[in-house]
PDB file of C-alpha atoms in Angstrom:
ATOM      1  CA  MET A   1      -4.311 203.139 257.169  1.00  0.00           C
ATOM      2  CA  ILE A   2      -4.102 199.947 255.127  1.00  0.00           C
ATOM      3  CA  HIS A   3      -2.786 200.554 251.609  1.00  0.00           C
ATOM      4  CA  LEU A   4      -2.815 198.646 248.357  1.00  0.00           C
ATOM      5  CA  ALA A   5      -0.649 200.505 245.871  1.00  0.00           C
ATOM      6  CA  VAL A   6       0.846 200.013 242.425  1.00  0.00           C
ATOM      7  CA  ILE A   7       4.640 200.310 242.207  1.00  0.00           C
ATOM      8  CA  CYS A   8       5.687 202.592 239.351  1.00  0.00           C
ATOM      9  CA  CYS A   9       9.017 204.339 238.685  1.00  0.00           C
ATOM     10  CA  GLY A  10      10.267 204.197 242.248  1.00  0.00           C
ATOM     11  CA  ARG A  11       6.994 205.310 243.813  1.00  0.00           C
ATOM     12  CA  ALA A  12       3.790 203.688 245.030  1.00  0.00           C
ATOM     13  CA  ILE A  13       0.573 204.983 243.478  1.00  0.00           C
ATOM     14  CA  PRO A  14      -2.524 204.525 245.726  1.00  0.00           C
ATOM     15  CA  LEU A  15      -5.002 201.973 244.408  1.00  0.00           C
ATOM     16  CA  LEU A  16      -7.157 201.117 247.424  1.00  0.00           C
ATOM     17  CA  TRP A  17      -6.994 202.056 251.090  1.00  0.00           C
ATOM     18  CA  LYS A  18      -8.869 201.638 254.323  1.00  0.00           C
ATOM     19  CA  VAL A  19      -8.760 203.712 257.505  1.00  0.00           C
ATOM     20  CA  ILE A  20      -9.619 201.994 260.777  1.00  0.00           C
ATOM     21  CA  GLU A  21      -9.406 202.825 264.449  1.00  0.00           C
ATOM     22  CA  HIS A  22      -7.055 200.209 265.846  1.00  0.00           C
ATOM     23  CA  GLU A  23      -4.827 199.888 268.884  1.00  0.00           C
ATOM     24  CA  SER A  24      -2.073 198.028 267.026  1.00  0.00           C
ATOM     25  CA  ALA A  25      -0.200 198.489 263.755  1.00  0.00           C
ATOM     26  CA  THR A  26      -0.892 194.790 263.019  1.00  0.00           C
ATOM     27  CA  VAL A  27      -4.293 194.051 261.494  1.00  0.00           C
ATOM     28  CA  SER A  28      -6.060 190.760 260.800  1.00  0.00           C
ATOM     29  CA  PHE A  29      -6.620 189.301 257.338  1.00  0.00           C
ATOM     30  CA  ALA A  30     -10.367 189.920 257.739  1.00  0.00           C
ATOM     31  CA  GLU A  31      -9.722 193.678 257.826  1.00  0.00           C
ATOM     32  CA  TYR A  32      -8.121 193.850 254.379  1.00  0.00           C
ATOM     33  CA  LYS A  33      -9.685 190.817 252.649  1.00  0.00           C
ATOM     34  CA  PRO A  34     -12.437 192.966 251.026  1.00  0.00           C
ATOM     35  CA  MET A  35      -9.711 195.225 249.568  1.00  0.00           C
ATOM     36  CA  LEU A  36      -8.021 192.217 247.982  1.00  0.00           C
ATOM     37  CA  HIS A  37     -11.301 191.057 246.440  1.00  0.00           C
ATOM     38  CA  LEU A  38     -11.950 194.512 244.981  1.00  0.00           C
ATOM     39  CA  ALA A  39      -8.375 194.764 243.705  1.00  0.00           C
ATOM     40  CA  HIS A  40      -8.773 191.364 242.042  1.00  0.00           C
ATOM     41  CA  GLN A  41     -11.826 192.669 240.182  1.00  0.00           C
ATOM     42  CA  LEU A  42     -10.156 195.933 239.172  1.00  0.00           C
ATOM     43  CA  LEU A  43      -7.027 194.148 237.946  1.00  0.00           C
ATOM     44  CA  ALA A  44      -8.807 191.307 236.167  1.00  0.00           C
ATOM     45  CA  ASP A  45      -7.195 192.251 232.843  1.00  0.00           C
ATOM     46  CA  TYR A  46      -3.694 191.950 234.315  1.00  0.00           C
ATOM     47  CA  PRO A  47      -2.813 188.252 234.676  1.00  0.00           C
ATOM     48  CA  ASP A  48       0.682 188.656 236.149  1.00  0.00           C
ATOM     49  CA  ILE A  49       0.280 190.321 239.555  1.00  0.00           C
ATOM     50  CA  MET A  50       2.688 190.051 242.469  1.00  0.00           C
ATOM     51  CA  LEU A  51       1.735 191.095 245.998  1.00  0.00           C
ATOM     52  CA  LEU A  52       4.554 192.493 248.152  1.00  0.00           C
ATOM     53  CA  GLY A  53       4.069 192.670 251.880  1.00  0.00           C
ATOM     54  CA  ASP A  54       6.002 193.193 255.096  1.00  0.00           C
ATOM     55  CA  ARG A  55       6.353 190.765 258.006  1.00  0.00           C
ATOM     56  CA  ALA A  56       2.974 191.619 259.518  1.00  0.00           C
ATOM     57  CA  PHE A  57       0.997 190.211 256.579  1.00  0.00           C
ATOM     58  CA  ALA A  58       2.174 186.636 256.013  1.00  0.00           C
ATOM     59  CA  CYS A  59      -0.488 184.258 257.387  1.00  0.00           C
ATOM     60  CA  HIS A  60      -2.457 181.123 256.477  1.00  0.00           C
ATOM     61  CA  GLU A  61      -5.460 183.077 255.224  1.00  0.00           C
ATOM     62  CA  LEU A  62      -3.483 185.380 252.933  1.00  0.00           C
ATOM     63  CA  LEU A  63      -1.467 182.565 251.348  1.00  0.00           C
ATOM     64  CA  GLY A  64      -4.670 180.617 250.751  1.00  0.00           C
ATOM     65  CA  TRP A  65      -6.280 183.637 249.107  1.00  0.00           C
ATOM     66  CA  LEU A  66      -3.254 184.280 246.885  1.00  0.00           C
ATOM     67  CA  HIS A  67      -3.182 180.643 245.768  1.00  0.00           C
ATOM     68  CA  ASN A  68      -6.898 180.619 244.948  1.00  0.00           C
ATOM     69  CA  HIS A  69      -6.701 183.880 242.960  1.00  0.00           C
ATOM     70  CA  TYR A  70      -3.450 183.061 241.117  1.00  0.00           C
ATOM     71  CA  TRP A  71      -1.522 186.063 242.409  1.00  0.00           C
ATOM     72  CA  HIS A  72       2.239 185.774 242.800  1.00  0.00           C
ATOM     73  CA  TYR A  73       3.783 187.003 246.022  1.00  0.00           C
ATOM     74  CA  ALA A  74       6.985 188.038 247.775  1.00  0.00           C
ATOM     75  CA  LEU A  75       6.314 188.348 251.496  1.00  0.00           C
ATOM     76  CA  ARG A  76       8.746 188.818 254.313  1.00  0.00           C
ATOM     77  CA  LEU A  77       8.666 186.440 257.293  1.00  0.00           C
ATOM     78  CA  LYS A  78       9.282 187.058 260.969  1.00  0.00           C
ATOM     79  CA  THR A  79      12.357 185.337 262.360  1.00  0.00           C
ATOM     80  CA  ASP A  80      10.314 183.278 264.865  1.00  0.00           C
ATOM     81  CA  VAL A  81       8.259 181.524 262.153  1.00  0.00           C
ATOM     82  CA  VAL A  82       8.583 177.729 262.371  1.00  0.00           C
ATOM     83  CA  LEU A  83       9.611 175.925 259.159  1.00  0.00           C
ATOM     84  CA  ARG A  84       8.911 172.280 258.317  1.00  0.00           C
ATOM     85  CA  GLY A  85      10.655 169.939 255.881  1.00  0.00           C
ATOM     86  CA  ILE A  86      14.053 171.639 255.871  1.00  0.00           C
ATOM     87  CA  LYS A  87      16.868 169.257 255.007  1.00  0.00           C
ATOM     88  CA  ARG A  88      18.591 167.926 258.140  1.00  0.00           C
ATOM     89  CA  HIS A  89      16.006 169.711 260.302  1.00  0.00           C
ATOM     90  CA  ARG A  90      12.695 168.205 261.349  1.00  0.00           C
ATOM     91  CA  SER A  91      11.650 171.722 262.261  1.00  0.00           C
ATOM     92  CA  ALA A  92      13.483 175.004 262.709  1.00  0.00           C
ATOM     93  CA  THR A  93      12.761 178.693 262.966  1.00  0.00           C
ATOM     94  CA  VAL A  94      13.789 181.276 260.401  1.00  0.00           C
ATOM     95  CA  ALA A  95      16.319 182.639 262.913  1.00  0.00           C
ATOM     96  CA  ASP A  96      18.001 179.218 263.118  1.00  0.00           C
ATOM     97  CA  LEU A  97      18.729 179.221 259.373  1.00  0.00           C
ATOM     98  CA  LEU A  98      19.786 182.798 258.650  1.00  0.00           C
ATOM     99  CA  PRO A  99      23.018 182.780 256.607  1.00  0.00           C
ATOM    100  CA  GLY A 100      26.200 184.655 257.378  1.00  0.00           C
ATOM    101  CA  ARG A 101      27.131 188.065 256.027  1.00  0.00           C
ATOM    102  CA  ASN A 102      27.088 188.333 252.216  1.00  0.00           C
ATOM    103  CA  GLN A 103      25.395 184.954 251.898  1.00  0.00           C
ATOM    104  CA  ALA A 104      22.010 183.800 250.642  1.00  0.00           C
ATOM    105  CA  THR A 105      20.261 180.457 251.008  1.00  0.00           C
ATOM    106  CA  PHE A 106      17.392 179.156 248.860  1.00  0.00           C
ATOM    107  CA  PHE A 107      14.844 176.584 249.990  1.00  0.00           C
ATOM    108  CA  ARG A 108      12.127 174.996 247.879  1.00  0.00           C
ATOM    109  CA  ASN A 109       8.821 173.524 249.033  1.00  0.00           C
ATOM    110  CA  VAL A 110       9.166 174.524 252.672  1.00  0.00           C
ATOM    111  CA  GLY A 111       6.289 174.009 255.101  1.00  0.00           C
ATOM    112  CA  LEU A 112       5.316 177.124 257.031  1.00  0.00           C
ATOM    113  CA  TRP A 113       4.340 177.377 260.675  1.00  0.00           C
ATOM    114  CA  SER A 114       3.888 174.493 263.087  1.00  0.00           C
ATOM    115  CA  ASP A 115       1.282 172.700 260.963  1.00  0.00           C
ATOM    116  CA  GLY A 116       3.302 172.942 257.736  1.00  0.00           C
ATOM    117  CA  LEU A 117       0.110 173.086 255.661  1.00  0.00           C
ATOM    118  CA  HIS A 118       1.282 175.884 253.379  1.00  0.00           C
ATOM    119  CA  ARG A 119       4.354 175.021 251.316  1.00  0.00           C
ATOM    120  CA  THR A 120       6.335 177.687 249.542  1.00  0.00           C
ATOM    121  CA  ASN A 121       9.806 178.725 248.411  1.00  0.00           C
ATOM    122  CA  LEU A 122      12.053 180.698 250.717  1.00  0.00           C
ATOM    123  CA  VAL A 123      15.031 183.002 250.285  1.00  0.00           C
ATOM    124  CA  LEU A 124      17.215 183.887 253.268  1.00  0.00           C
ATOM    125  CA  ALA A 125      19.897 186.534 252.799  1.00  0.00           C
ATOM    126  CA  THR A 126      22.212 188.767 254.784  1.00  0.00           C
ATOM    127  CA  ALA A 127      23.591 191.622 252.696  1.00  0.00           C
ATOM    128  CA  ALA A 128      26.483 193.763 253.913  1.00  0.00           C
ATOM    129  CA  SER A 129      24.438 196.925 253.324  1.00  0.00           C
ATOM    130  CA  ALA A 130      21.330 195.710 255.191  1.00  0.00           C
ATOM    131  CA  LYS A 131      20.651 196.408 258.861  1.00  0.00           C
ATOM    132  CA  GLU A 132      19.116 192.952 259.293  1.00  0.00           C
ATOM    133  CA  SER A 133      18.704 189.710 257.396  1.00  0.00           C
ATOM    134  CA  TRP A 134      15.791 189.125 255.024  1.00  0.00           C
ATOM    135  CA  ALA A 135      13.548 186.074 254.923  1.00  0.00           C
ATOM    136  CA  VAL A 136      11.252 186.257 251.889  1.00  0.00           C
ATOM    137  CA  ILE A 137       8.746 183.633 250.745  1.00  0.00           C
ATOM    138  CA  THR A 138       7.607 183.412 247.128  1.00  0.00           C
ATOM    139  CA  ASP A 139       5.622 181.122 244.866  1.00  0.00           C
ATOM    140  CA  GLU A 140       8.172 181.699 242.097  1.00  0.00           C
ATOM    141  CA  GLU A 141      11.609 180.146 241.676  1.00  0.00           C
ATOM    142  CA  PRO A 142      13.730 181.351 244.632  1.00  0.00           C
ATOM    143  CA  SER A 143      16.668 183.450 243.474  1.00  0.00           C
ATOM    144  CA  LEU A 144      18.456 186.740 244.102  1.00  0.00           C
ATOM    145  CA  ASN A 145      15.764 188.295 241.915  1.00  0.00           C
ATOM    146  CA  THR A 146      13.312 187.490 244.727  1.00  0.00           C
ATOM    147  CA  LEU A 147      15.177 189.952 246.941  1.00  0.00           C
ATOM    148  CA  TRP A 148      15.060 192.634 244.250  1.00  0.00           C
ATOM    149  CA  GLN A 149      11.319 192.083 243.816  1.00  0.00           C
ATOM    150  CA  TYR A 150      10.664 192.350 247.531  1.00  0.00           C
ATOM    151  CA  GLY A 151      12.851 195.467 247.708  1.00  0.00           C
ATOM    152  CA  LEU A 152      10.295 197.271 245.534  1.00  0.00           C
ATOM    153  CA  ARG A 153       7.974 197.220 248.546  1.00  0.00           C
ATOM    154  CA  PHE A 154       9.976 200.043 250.123  1.00  0.00           C
ATOM    155  CA  CYS A 155       8.574 202.416 247.490  1.00  0.00           C
ATOM    156  CA  ILE A 156       5.465 202.655 249.654  1.00  0.00           C
ATOM    157  CA  GLU A 157       7.541 204.390 252.340  1.00  0.00           C
ATOM    158  CA  GLU A 158       7.965 207.262 249.868  1.00  0.00           C
ATOM    159  CA  LEU A 159       4.178 207.342 249.455  1.00  0.00           C
ATOM    160  CA  PHE A 160       3.767 207.682 253.220  1.00  0.00           C
ATOM    161  CA  LEU A 161       6.324 210.505 253.234  1.00  0.00           C
ATOM    162  CA  ASP A 162       4.610 212.315 250.339  1.00  0.00           C
ATOM    163  CA  SER A 163       1.241 211.927 252.057  1.00  0.00           C
ATOM    164  CA  LYS A 164       2.548 213.492 255.234  1.00  0.00           C
ATOM    165  CA  SER A 165       5.462 215.900 255.633  1.00  0.00           C
ATOM    166  CA  GLY A 166       6.808 215.482 252.080  1.00  0.00           C
ATOM    167  CA  VAL A 167       3.914 217.076 250.193  1.00  0.00           C
ATOM    168  CA  PHE A 168       0.345 216.931 251.468  1.00  0.00           C
ATOM    169  CA  GLN A 169       0.744 217.431 255.231  1.00  0.00           C
ATOM    170  CA  LEU A 170      -2.157 215.092 256.063  1.00  0.00           C
ATOM    171  CA  GLU A 171      -1.177 214.993 259.724  1.00  0.00           C
ATOM    172  CA  GLY A 172      -1.833 218.744 259.781  1.00  0.00           C
ATOM    173  CA  SER A 173      -5.553 218.057 259.338  1.00  0.00           C
ATOM    174  CA  HIS A 174      -5.667 216.710 262.938  1.00  0.00           C
ATOM    175  CA  LEU A 175      -8.553 214.448 261.886  1.00  0.00           C
ATOM    176  CA  ARG A 176      -9.360 211.623 264.285  1.00  0.00           C
ATOM    177  CA  CYS A 177     -12.467 210.303 262.516  1.00  0.00           C
ATOM    178  CA  ALA A 178     -11.683 207.305 260.299  1.00  0.00           C
ATOM    179  CA  LYS A 179     -14.451 208.067 257.772  1.00  0.00           C
ATOM    180  CA  ARG A 180     -13.371 211.687 257.366  1.00  0.00           C
ATOM    181  CA  LEU A 181      -9.712 210.760 257.009  1.00  0.00           C
ATOM    182  CA  LYS A 182     -10.642 208.180 254.368  1.00  0.00           C
ATOM    183  CA  ARG A 183     -12.486 210.845 252.360  1.00  0.00           C
ATOM    184  CA  LEU A 184      -9.633 213.323 252.751  1.00  0.00           C
ATOM    185  CA  TYR A 185      -7.177 210.725 251.515  1.00  0.00           C
ATOM    186  CA  LEU A 186      -9.276 210.294 248.376  1.00  0.00           C
ATOM    187  CA  VAL A 187      -8.420 213.903 247.511  1.00  0.00           C
ATOM    188  CA  ALA A 188      -4.727 213.249 248.162  1.00  0.00           C
ATOM    189  CA  ALA A 189      -4.764 210.015 246.133  1.00  0.00           C
ATOM    190  CA  LEU A 190      -6.361 211.733 243.127  1.00  0.00           C
ATOM    191  CA  ALA A 191      -3.819 214.547 243.422  1.00  0.00           C
ATOM    192  CA  ILE A 192      -0.958 212.034 243.555  1.00  0.00           C
ATOM    193  CA  LEU A 193      -2.186 210.254 240.424  1.00  0.00           C
ATOM    194  CA  PHE A 194      -2.917 213.464 238.471  1.00  0.00           C
ATOM    195  CA  ALA A 195       0.351 215.162 239.409  1.00  0.00           C
ATOM    196  CA  THR A 196       2.400 211.990 238.751  1.00  0.00           C
ATOM    197  CA  THR A 197       0.953 211.462 235.273  1.00  0.00           C
ATOM    198  CA  THR A 198       1.424 215.181 234.575  1.00  0.00           C
ATOM    199  CA  GLY A 199       5.073 214.844 235.609  1.00  0.00           C
ATOM    200  CA  MET A 200       5.453 211.937 233.199  1.00  0.00           C
ATOM    201  CA  ALA A 201       3.875 214.021 230.437  1.00  0.00           C
ATOM    202  CA  VAL A 202       6.399 216.783 231.210  1.00  0.00           C
ATOM    203  CA  GLN A 203       9.223 214.230 230.841  1.00  0.00           C
ATOM    204  CA  VAL A 204       7.890 212.969 227.498  1.00  0.00           C
ATOM    205  CA  ALA A 205       7.444 216.539 226.219  1.00  0.00           C
ATOM    206  CA  GLY A 206      11.092 217.350 227.019  1.00  0.00           C
ATOM    207  CA  LEU A 207      10.143 220.084 229.493  1.00  0.00           C
ATOM    208  CA  ARG A 208      11.533 218.548 232.676  1.00  0.00           C
ATOM    209  CA  GLN A 209      14.402 221.006 233.149  1.00  0.00           C
ATOM    210  CA  GLN A 210      11.914 223.860 233.398  1.00  0.00           C
ATOM    211  CA  VAL A 211      11.095 222.575 236.884  1.00  0.00           C
ATOM    212  CA  ASP A 212      13.950 220.137 237.640  1.00  0.00           C
ATOM    213  CA  PRO A 213      17.324 221.678 236.717  1.00  0.00           C
ATOM    214  CA  HIS A 214      19.379 218.515 237.299  1.00  0.00           C
ATOM    215  CA  ARG A 215      21.161 217.038 234.309  1.00  0.00           C
ATOM    216  CA  HIS A 216      19.538 213.745 235.185  1.00  0.00           C
ATOM    217  CA  ARG A 217      16.090 213.554 236.753  1.00  0.00           C
ATOM    218  CA  GLY A 218      16.461 214.508 240.397  1.00  0.00           C
ATOM    219  CA  LEU A 219      12.807 214.734 241.472  1.00  0.00           C
ATOM    220  CA  SER A 220       9.972 212.240 241.566  1.00  0.00           C
ATOM    221  CA  TYR A 221       7.398 212.520 238.794  1.00  0.00           C
ATOM    222  CA  LEU A 222       4.944 213.599 241.483  1.00  0.00           C
ATOM    223  CA  LYS A 223       7.029 216.649 242.437  1.00  0.00           C
ATOM    224  CA  ILE A 224       7.841 217.425 238.797  1.00  0.00           C
ATOM    225  CA  GLY A 225       4.128 217.403 238.073  1.00  0.00           C
ATOM    226  CA  LEU A 226       3.288 219.585 241.072  1.00  0.00           C
ATOM    227  CA  ARG A 227       5.947 222.156 240.173  1.00  0.00           C
ATOM    228  CA  TYR A 228       4.792 222.245 236.565  1.00  0.00           C
ATOM    229  CA  LEU A 229       1.141 222.666 237.629  1.00  0.00           C
ATOM    230  CA  GLN A 230       2.151 225.606 239.824  1.00  0.00           C
ATOM    231  CA  GLY A 231       3.616 227.163 236.671  1.00  0.00           C
ATOM    232  CA  VAL A 232       0.341 226.554 234.852  1.00  0.00           C
ATOM    233  CA  VAL A 233      -1.431 228.611 237.513  1.00  0.00           C
ATOM    234  CA  HIS A 234       1.169 231.348 238.046  1.00  0.00           C
ATOM    235  CA  LYS A 235       3.251 231.505 234.852  1.00  0.00           C
ATOM    236  CA  GLY A 236       0.820 230.666 232.095  1.00  0.00           C
ATOM    237  CA  ARG A 237       2.361 227.316 231.138  1.00  0.00           C
ATOM    238  CA  THR A 238       0.307 225.056 228.913  1.00  0.00           C
ATOM    239  CA  LEU A 239      -1.690 222.442 230.814  1.00  0.00           C
ATOM    240  CA  LEU A 240      -0.512 219.083 229.477  1.00  0.00           C
ATOM    241  CA  ARG A 241      -2.780 216.115 229.020  1.00  0.00           C
ATOM    242  CA  PRO A 242      -1.878 213.436 231.606  1.00  0.00           C
ATOM    243  CA  ILE A 243      -0.583 210.188 230.137  1.00  0.00           C
ATOM    244  CA  PRO A 244      -0.813 206.567 231.354  1.00  0.00           C
ATOM    245  CA  LEU A 245       1.682 205.516 233.997  1.00  0.00           C
ATOM    246  CA  PHE A 246       5.004 204.413 232.532  1.00  0.00           C
ATOM    247  CA  ARG A 247       5.545 200.673 232.250  1.00  0.00           C
ATOM    248  CA  GLN A 248       9.286 201.340 232.313  1.00  0.00           C
ATOM    249  CA  ASP A 249      10.988 204.485 233.588  1.00  0.00           C
ATOM    250  CA  PRO A 250      12.750 206.297 230.706  1.00  0.00           C
ATOM    251  CA  ALA A 251      14.752 208.470 233.121  1.00  0.00           C
ATOM    252  CA  PRO A 252      15.479 206.910 236.563  1.00  0.00           C
ATOM    253  CA  CYS A 253      15.659 209.471 239.341  1.00  0.00           C
ATOM    254  CA  PHE A 254      19.026 210.246 240.946  1.00  0.00           C
ATOM    255  CA  ALA A 255      19.656 213.676 242.404  1.00  0.00           C
ATOM    256  CA  SER A 256      23.399 213.067 242.499  1.00  0.00           C
ATOM    257  CA  LYS A 257      26.086 210.571 241.591  1.00  0.00           C
ATOM    258  CA  LYS A 258      26.434 209.721 245.278  1.00  0.00           C
ATOM    259  CA  ALA A 259      22.704 208.975 245.564  1.00  0.00           C
ATOM    260  CA  LYS A 260      22.920 206.664 242.560  1.00  0.00           C
ATOM    261  CA  GLU A 261      25.900 204.821 244.036  1.00  0.00           C
ATOM    262  CA  GLU A 262      24.125 204.406 247.379  1.00  0.00           C
ATOM    263  CA  HIS A 263      20.990 203.126 245.632  1.00  0.00           C
ATOM    264  CA  ASP A 264      22.945 200.638 243.523  1.00  0.00           C
ATOM    265  CA  TYR A 265      24.834 199.400 246.586  1.00  0.00           C
ATOM    266  CA  ALA A 266      21.680 198.939 248.664  1.00  0.00           C
ATOM    267  CA  PHE A 267      19.963 196.803 246.022  1.00  0.00           C
ATOM    268  CA  ASP A 268      22.920 195.072 244.394  1.00  0.00           C
ATOM    269  CA  PHE A 269      22.830 191.454 245.539  1.00  0.00           C
ATOM    270  CA  SER A 270      25.302 190.238 242.928  1.00  0.00           C
ATOM    271  CA  PHE A 271      28.128 190.082 245.470  1.00  0.00           C
ATOM    272  CA  ILE A 272      26.218 187.664 247.718  1.00  0.00           C
ATOM    273  CA  ARG A 273      27.576 184.120 247.768  1.00  0.00           C
ATOM    274  CA  VAL A 274      24.675 181.733 247.138  1.00  0.00           C
ATOM    275  CA  ILE A 275      24.307 178.445 248.979  1.00  0.00           C
ATOM    276  CA  THR A 276      21.410 176.573 247.388  1.00  0.00           C
ATOM    277  CA  CYS A 277      19.476 174.094 249.512  1.00  0.00           C
ATOM    278  CA  TYR A 278      16.598 171.847 248.538  1.00  0.00           C
ATOM    279  CA  ALA A 279      13.746 170.877 250.821  1.00  0.00           C
ATOM    280  CA  PRO A 280      12.181 167.471 250.210  1.00  0.00           C
ATOM    281  CA  SER A 281       8.795 167.315 248.476  1.00  0.00           C
TER     282      SER A 281
END
């Protein structure tokens, strides 16, 4: 399944998806190019869009498309990618330039791959809390904020969990037909959107602790919405009108003080010592 999702309040909300039969987890740009075109049409009224993607997506075709459609991006690179135009290096791989622990390095106007045709900005960082170093390319000014922006991509892992064992048990359908699974996921995607916006309406109405007893919000808006909707069916609660997705979360979700501390530690890059480097134009 190839997903395009909107990041909102620590979760990814499905926007577009495609199900294909494929032997590998890596897919070509041609497979998801039509999704990008459709997303560009649907989001035409939103001029400031940033695409986040893992290491499997960065390629010549995608960067060309992003440039032509004026989308920003924060994409992770594989460590074997060849870089051109790095100061003191005629060419080097990402692995050759990874900084030491608790360090970050910024490069501007770096040529990518052996031909160096695409030039971009690059952030390399090794955080103490991370299992491996990050190499993130962006069209914006390279900074520690680039790492925070890319970190939002991990919200889609929660979507995968909710789609499977977390909530909807899609793997329990045992479907092996791509077209049928695509249609089934439409039901799940609509349920995710409806339940999430219901959960947000519950928060705004001050009714959250009816279904989430934590002092601070300890459940996702999706699960708050689902629990509240169960009460509508079984306890006679009033069905609330769903509201638009929050632009900013009024009550960030932390089930415990320990969870909050772990979250802050994982995405706090302020302790990283920055070594700024400039690539020649």
